[in-house]
Amino acid sequence: MDDCLFCKIIKGEIPSAKVYEDDKVYAFRDINPQAKVHVLVVPKAHFSDLCDITAKDTGLTGYLFKKCADIAASEGLTNGFRIISNCGADACQSVKHFHVHVLGGEQLSDKMG
Ligand code: 5GP
Ligand code: ZN
């Protein structure tokens, strides 16, 4: 997707603070962190949101969630962490490339909404 911000970040056309990369996923620090640790984990393939993912892609999404746990461990989030994926307007999704937020490093709010 030529006009997608996260596709540009994945390709290195826009700089980012990389946390992890392999052939399937890319992880980088959120530019406006909502917790002491705030990492975005994205598939390298473009999906606009969770609803854009089909049954044939579930292997990739399972892999991505496992990587979220690995990244949380490598970030030292031994006391817990939260993962969030905003999907659509009511959830205030602002970047239309499926991504998972990994938040932690401090006590998080008990409110999720
Ligand atoms: P959403 O609101 O779509 O769930 O999350 C998009 C996230 O992308 C936001 O937390 C926002 O701070 C982050 N973001 C937006 N633009 C950039 C950018 O250019 N670089 C980085 N690292 N994060 C960004
Ligand atoms: Zn994209």
Coordinates of N, CA and C and ligand atoms in Angstrom, one line a residue:
M1 N 0.9 -1.2 0.0 CA 0.0 0.0 0.0 C 0.9 1.2 0.0
D2 N 0.9 2.0 -1.1 CA 1.8 3.1 -1.3 C 1.6 4.2 -0.3
D3 N 0.3 4.4 0.1 CA 0.0 5.6 0.9 C -0.2 5.2 2.4
C4 N 0.3 4.0 2.8 CA 0.1 3.6 4.2 C 1.3 3.9 5.0
L5 N 1.1 4.6 6.1 CA 2.1 5.0 7.0 C 3.0 3.9 7.5
F6 N 2.3 2.8 8.0 CA 3.1 1.7 8.6 C 3.8 0.9 7.5
C7 N 3.2 0.8 6.3 CA 4.0 0.2 5.2 C 5.2 1.0 4.9
K8 N 5.2 2.3 5.0 CA 6.4 3.1 4.8 C 7.4 2.9 5.9
I9 N 6.9 2.8 7.1 CA 7.8 2.5 8.3 C 8.5 1.1 8.1
I10 N 7.7 0.1 7.7 CA 8.2 -1.2 7.5 C 9.3 -1.2 6.4
K11 N 9.1 -0.4 5.3 CA 10.1 -0.3 4.2 C 11.3 0.6 4.6
G12 N 11.2 1.3 5.7 CA 12.3 2.2 6.1 C 12.2 3.5 5.5
E13 N 11.1 3.8 4.8 CA 11.0 5.1 4.1 C 10.7 6.2 5.2
I14 N 10.1 5.8 6.3 CA 9.9 6.7 7.4 C 10.6 6.1 8.6
P15 N 11.5 6.8 9.3 CA 12.3 6.3 10.4 C 11.4 5.8 11.6
S16 N 11.9 4.8 12.3 CA 11.2 4.3 13.5 C 12.2 3.7 14.4
A17 N 11.8 3.6 15.7 CA 12.7 3.0 16.7 C 12.3 1.5 16.7
K18 N 13.1 0.7 16.0 CA 12.8 -0.7 15.8 C 13.1 -1.5 17.1
V19 N 12.2 -2.4 17.4 CA 12.3 -3.2 18.6 C 12.6 -4.7 18.1
Y20 N 12.0 -5.1 17.0 CA 12.1 -6.4 16.5 C 11.7 -6.5 15.0
E21 N 12.4 -7.4 14.3 CA 12.0 -7.6 12.9 C 12.3 -9.0 12.5
D22 N 11.4 -9.6 11.7 CA 11.8 -10.8 11.0 C 11.0 -10.7 9.6
D23 N 10.9 -11.9 9.0 CA 10.4 -11.8 7.6 C 8.9 -11.6 7.6
K24 N 8.2 -11.8 8.8 CA 6.7 -11.6 8.8 C 6.2 -10.4 9.6
V25 N 7.0 -10.0 10.6 CA 6.5 -8.9 11.5 C 7.5 -7.9 11.7
Y26 N 7.1 -6.7 12.1 CA 7.9 -5.6 12.4 C 7.4 -4.9 13.7
A27 N 8.2 -4.6 14.6 CA 7.8 -4.0 15.9 C 8.6 -2.8 16.2
F28 N 8.0 -1.7 16.6 CA 8.7 -0.4 16.8 C 7.9 0.4 17.9
R29 N 8.7 1.3 18.5 CA 8.1 2.1 19.6 C 7.1 3.1 19.1
D30 N 5.9 3.2 19.8 CA 4.9 4.2 19.4 C 5.5 5.6 19.6
I31 N 5.2 6.5 18.7 CA 5.7 7.9 18.7 C 5.1 8.7 19.8
N32 N 4.0 8.3 20.3 CA 3.2 9.0 21.3 C 2.9 8.0 22.4
P33 N 3.8 7.5 23.2 CA 3.6 6.4 24.1 C 2.5 6.6 25.2
Q34 N 1.7 5.7 25.4 CA 0.6 5.7 26.4 C 1.0 5.0 27.6
A35 N 2.2 4.4 27.7 CA 2.7 3.8 28.9 C 4.2 3.8 28.8
K36 N 4.9 3.5 29.9 CA 6.4 3.5 29.9 C 6.9 2.7 28.7
V37 N 6.3 1.5 28.5 CA 6.7 0.7 27.3 C 5.4 0.7 26.4
H38 N 5.6 1.1 25.2 CA 4.5 1.1 24.2 C 5.1 0.7 22.9
V39 N 4.9 -0.5 22.5 CA 5.4 -1.0 21.2 C 4.3 -1.4 20.3
L40 N 4.4 -1.1 19.0 CA 3.5 -1.5 18.0 C 4.0 -2.7 17.3
V41 N 3.2 -3.7 17.1 CA 3.6 -4.9 16.4 C 2.7 -5.1 15.2
V42 N 3.3 -5.1 14.0 CA 2.5 -5.1 12.8 C 3.0 -6.3 11.9
P43 N 2.1 -6.8 11.1 CA 2.5 -7.8 10.1 C 3.1 -7.0 8.9
K44 N 4.1 -7.5 8.3 CA 4.7 -6.8 7.1 C 3.7 -6.7 6.0
A45 N 2.9 -7.7 5.9 CA 1.8 -7.7 4.8 C 0.7 -6.7 5.3
H46 N 0.2 -6.0 4.3 CA -0.8 -5.0 4.7 C -2.2 -5.6 4.8
F47 N -2.8 -5.4 6.0 CA -4.2 -5.6 6.3 C -4.7 -4.4 6.9
S48 N -5.9 -3.9 6.5 CA -6.3 -2.5 7.0 C -6.7 -2.6 8.5
D49 N -7.3 -3.8 8.9 CA -7.6 -3.9 10.3 C -7.9 -5.4 10.5
L50 N -8.3 -5.8 11.7 CA -8.6 -7.2 12.1 C -9.6 -7.8 11.1
C51 N -10.6 -7.0 10.7 CA -11.7 -7.5 9.9 C -11.2 -7.8 8.5
D52 N -10.0 -7.3 8.1 CA -9.5 -7.5 6.8 C -8.7 -8.8 6.7
I53 N -8.6 -9.5 7.8 CA -7.8 -10.7 7.9 C -8.7 -11.9 7.7
T54 N -8.4 -12.8 6.7 CA -9.2 -13.9 6.4 C -8.7 -15.2 7.0
A55 N -9.5 -16.2 6.9 CA -9.1 -17.5 7.5 C -7.7 -18.0 7.1
K56 N -7.3 -17.7 5.9 CA -6.0 -18.2 5.4 C -4.9 -17.4 6.1
D57 N -5.2 -16.3 6.7 CA -4.1 -15.5 7.4 C -4.0 -15.8 8.9
T58 N -4.8 -16.8 9.4 CA -4.8 -16.9 10.9 C -3.4 -17.5 11.4
G59 N -2.7 -18.2 10.6 CA -1.4 -18.6 11.0 C -0.5 -17.4 11.3
L60 N -0.6 -16.4 10.4 CA 0.2 -15.2 10.6 C -0.2 -14.4 11.9
T61 N -1.5 -14.3 12.1 CA -2.0 -13.6 13.3 C -1.6 -14.3 14.6
G62 N -1.7 -15.7 14.5 CA -1.2 -16.4 15.7 C 0.3 -16.2 16.0
Y63 N 1.0 -16.2 14.9 CA 2.5 -15.9 15.0 C 2.7 -14.5 15.6
L64 N 2.0 -13.5 15.1 CA 2.1 -12.2 15.6 C 1.8 -12.1 17.1
F65 N 0.8 -12.7 17.5 CA 0.5 -12.7 19.0 C 1.6 -13.3 19.8
K66 N 2.1 -14.4 19.3 CA 3.2 -15.0 20.0 C 4.4 -14.1 20.1
K67 N 4.7 -13.3 19.0 CA 5.8 -12.4 19.0 C 5.5 -11.2 20.0
C68 N 4.2 -10.8 20.1 CA 3.9 -9.8 21.1 C 4.3 -10.3 22.5
A69 N 4.1 -11.6 22.8 CA 4.5 -12.1 24.1 C 6.0 -12.1 24.2
D70 N 6.7 -12.5 23.2 CA 8.2 -12.6 23.2 C 8.7 -11.2 23.4
I71 N 8.1 -10.2 22.7 CA 8.6 -8.8 22.8 C 8.3 -8.3 24.2
A72 N 7.2 -8.6 24.8 CA 6.9 -8.2 26.2 C 8.0 -8.8 27.1
A73 N 8.4 -10.0 26.9 CA 9.4 -10.6 27.7 C 10.7 -9.9 27.5
S74 N 11.1 -9.6 26.3 CA 12.4 -9.0 26.0 C 12.4 -7.5 26.5
E75 N 11.2 -6.9 26.6 CA 11.1 -5.5 27.2 C 11.1 -5.6 28.7
G76 N 11.1 -6.8 29.3 CA 11.2 -6.9 30.8 C 9.8 -6.7 31.5
L77 N 8.7 -7.0 30.7 CA 7.4 -6.8 31.3 C 7.0 -8.0 32.1
T78 N 7.8 -8.4 33.1 CA 7.5 -9.6 33.8 C 6.3 -9.5 34.8
N79 N 5.9 -8.3 35.1 CA 4.8 -8.1 36.0 C 3.4 -8.0 35.3
G80 N 3.5 -8.2 34.0 CA 2.2 -8.1 33.2 C 2.3 -7.0 32.1
F81 N 1.4 -7.1 31.2 CA 1.3 -6.1 30.1 C -0.1 -6.2 29.5
R82 N -0.4 -5.3 28.6 CA -1.7 -5.3 27.9 C -1.5 -5.2 26.4
I83 N -2.3 -6.0 25.7 CA -2.3 -5.8 24.2 C -3.7 -5.3 23.8
I84 N -3.7 -4.4 22.8 CA -4.9 -3.8 22.3 C -4.7 -3.7 20.8
S85 N -5.8 -4.0 20.1 CA -5.9 -3.7 18.7 C -7.2 -2.9 18.4
N86 N -7.0 -1.7 18.0 CA -8.2 -0.9 17.7 C -8.7 -1.2 16.3
C87 N -10.0 -1.4 16.2 CA -10.5 -1.8 14.8 C -11.7 -0.9 14.5
G88 N -11.5 0.0 13.6 CA -12.6 0.9 13.1 C -12.8 2.2 13.9
A89 N -13.8 2.9 13.5 CA -14.1 4.3 13.9 C -14.4 4.3 15.4
D90 N -15.3 3.5 15.9 CA -15.7 3.5 17.3 C -14.5 3.3 18.2
A91 N -13.5 2.5 17.7 CA -12.3 2.2 18.5 C -11.2 3.3 18.3
C92 N -11.5 4.3 17.5 CA -10.6 5.4 17.2 C -9.3 4.8 16.5
Q93 N -9.5 3.8 15.7 CA -8.3 3.4 14.9 C -7.8 4.5 14.0
S94 N -6.6 4.9 14.1 CA -6.1 6.1 13.4 C -5.2 5.7 12.2
V95 N -4.6 4.5 12.3 CA -3.7 4.0 11.2 C -4.3 2.7 10.7
K96 N -4.6 2.8 9.4 CA -5.4 1.6 8.8 C -4.4 0.5 8.3
H97 N -3.6 0.1 9.1 CA -2.7 -1.1 8.9 C -2.8 -1.9 10.2
F98 N -3.3 -3.1 10.1 CA -3.5 -3.8 11.4 C -2.3 -3.8 12.3
H99 N -2.5 -3.5 13.5 CA -1.4 -3.4 14.5 C -1.9 -3.8 15.9
V100 N -1.0 -4.3 16.7 CA -1.3 -4.6 18.1 C -0.4 -3.7 18.9
H101 N -1.0 -3.0 19.9 CA -0.3 -2.2 20.9 C 0.2 -3.2 22.0
V102 N 1.4 -3.1 22.4 CA 1.9 -3.8 23.6 C 2.2 -2.7 24.6
L103 N 1.5 -2.7 25.7 CA 1.6 -1.6 26.7 C 2.0 -2.2 28.1
G104 N 3.0 -1.6 28.8 CA 3.4 -2.1 30.1 C 4.5 -1.2 30.7
G105 N 5.2 -1.8 31.6 CA 6.3 -1.2 32.3 C 5.8 -0.3 33.5
E106 N 4.5 -0.4 33.8 CA 4.0 0.4 34.9 C 2.6 -0.2 35.2
Q107 N 1.9 0.2 36.3 CA 0.6 -0.2 36.6 C -0.4 0.5 35.6
L108 N -1.1 -0.3 34.8 CA -2.1 0.3 33.8 C -3.4 0.5 34.5
S109 N -4.2 1.3 33.8 CA -5.6 1.6 34.3 C -6.4 0.3 34.3
D110 N -7.4 0.2 35.2 CA -8.3 -0.9 35.2 C -9.4 -0.7 34.2
K111 N -9.4 0.5 33.5 CA -10.4 0.8 32.5 C -9.9 0.6 31.1
M112 N -10.6 -0.1 30.3 CA -10.1 -0.3 29.0 C -10.9 0.4 27.9
G113 N -12.0 1.0 28.3 CA -12.8 1.7 27.3 C -12.7 3.2 27.3
Ligands
5GP1 P1 -4.4 3.4 16.5 O1 -5.0 4.6 17.0 O2 -4.6 3.2 15.0 O3 -4.8 2.2 17.3 O4 -2.8 3.5 16.8 C1 -1.9 4.1 15.9 C2 -0.7 4.4 16.7 O5 0.3 4.8 15.8 C3 -0.9 5.6 17.7 O6 -0.7 5.1 19.0 C4 0.1 6.6 17.2 O7 0.8 7.3 18.3 C5 1.1 5.8 16.4 N1 1.8 6.5 15.4 C6 1.2 7.4 14.5 N2 2.1 7.8 13.6 C7 3.3 7.3 14.0 C8 4.6 7.4 13.5 O8 4.9 8.1 12.5 N3 5.6 6.6 14.1 C9 5.3 5.8 15.2 N4 6.4 5.2 15.7 N5 4.1 5.7 15.7 C10 3.1 6.4 15.1
ZN2 ZN 0.2 -0.8 5.3

